[in-house]
Amino acid sequence: MKDEELKNKTESELESEIKKWKGISGAIIGVSLVLMVVIIYGMITKGSNTLDINLLGVAFACFASVSALNSYIKKIKIELSSRKNNS
């Protein structure tokens, strides 16, 4: 989202955006952790195969997307703090 779009939103809308994106981040982390545990358990019990290794890559890619979400959340927090300082 562009900085201009953040400036056009109210403080309550920005706070709800933060809550929404934190929830999505938490869900991605939770699903990725479950996926990793299941894959590692399968690799230990059945041995590793290419599908397990590929799914492990997917789990790590999901963790990478969380960092992008966190940077967006940080932009929203900066916008909120700049509004509070200007008030």
Short mmCIF file of N, CA and C in Angstrom, two decimals, residues 11-26 69-70 72-78:
data_model
loop_
_atom_site.label_atom_id
_atom_site.label_comp_id
_atom_site.label_asym_id
_atom_site.label_seq_id
_atom_site.Cartn_x
_atom_site.Cartn_y
_atom_site.Cartn_z
N GLU A 11 -7.28 7.17 12.08
CA GLU A 11 -6.46 6.43 13.04
C GLU A 11 -7.10 5.10 13.41
N SER A 12 -8.41 5.07 13.54
CA SER A 12 -9.07 3.81 13.89
C SER A 12 -8.96 2.80 12.75
N GLU A 13 -9.00 3.28 11.51
CA GLU A 13 -8.82 2.37 10.37
C GLU A 13 -7.41 1.80 10.34
N LEU A 14 -6.43 2.64 10.65
CA LEU A 14 -5.05 2.18 10.68
C LEU A 14 -4.83 1.16 11.80
N GLU A 15 -5.43 1.41 12.96
CA GLU A 15 -5.31 0.46 14.07
C GLU A 15 -5.97 -0.87 13.74
N SER A 16 -7.09 -0.83 13.02
CA SER A 16 -7.73 -2.09 12.62
C SER A 16 -6.91 -2.80 11.56
N GLU A 17 -6.20 -2.04 10.71
CA GLU A 17 -5.30 -2.64 9.72
C GLU A 17 -4.17 -3.38 10.44
N ILE A 18 -3.63 -2.76 11.48
CA ILE A 18 -2.55 -3.40 12.24
C ILE A 18 -3.04 -4.71 12.83
N LYS A 19 -4.22 -4.70 13.44
CA LYS A 19 -4.76 -5.92 14.04
C LYS A 19 -4.98 -7.00 12.98
N LYS A 20 -5.50 -6.58 11.82
CA LYS A 20 -5.76 -7.54 10.75
C LYS A 20 -4.47 -8.19 10.27
N TRP A 21 -3.45 -7.37 9.99
CA TRP A 21 -2.20 -7.92 9.47
C TRP A 21 -1.44 -8.72 10.52
N LYS A 22 -1.57 -8.35 11.79
CA LYS A 22 -0.95 -9.17 12.85
C LYS A 22 -1.63 -10.53 12.93
N GLY A 23 -2.95 -10.56 12.78
CA GLY A 23 -3.67 -11.83 12.78
C GLY A 23 -3.27 -12.71 11.62
N ILE A 24 -3.13 -12.10 10.44
CA ILE A 24 -2.72 -12.87 9.27
C ILE A 24 -1.29 -13.39 9.46
N SER A 25 -0.41 -12.56 10.01
CA SER A 25 0.97 -12.99 10.28
C SER A 25 0.99 -14.16 11.25
N GLY A 26 0.20 -14.06 12.30
CA GLY A 26 0.14 -15.15 13.28
C GLY A 26 -0.38 -16.44 12.67
N LEU A 69 5.18 -8.63 5.78
CA LEU A 69 4.01 -8.14 6.51
C LEU A 69 4.42 -7.28 7.70
N ASN A 70 5.48 -7.69 8.38
CA ASN A 70 5.95 -6.92 9.54
C ASN A 70 6.46 -5.55 9.12
N TYR A 72 5.29 -3.82 6.64
CA TYR A 72 4.08 -3.04 6.37
C TYR A 72 3.44 -2.56 7.67
N ILE A 73 3.40 -3.44 8.67
CA ILE A 73 2.87 -3.06 9.98
C ILE A 73 3.70 -1.93 10.57
N LYS A 74 5.01 -1.99 10.37
CA LYS A 74 5.89 -0.94 10.88
C LYS A 74 5.59 0.40 10.21
N LYS A 75 5.30 0.38 8.90
CA LYS A 75 4.94 1.62 8.21
C LYS A 75 3.66 2.22 8.79
N ILE A 76 2.70 1.36 9.09
CA ILE A 76 1.45 1.85 9.66
C ILE A 76 1.70 2.46 11.04
N LYS A 77 2.54 1.81 11.84
CA LYS A 77 2.84 2.34 13.17
C LYS A 77 3.56 3.68 13.08
N ILE A 78 4.45 3.82 12.11
CA ILE A 78 5.15 5.10 11.92
C ILE A 78 4.15 6.19 11.55
#
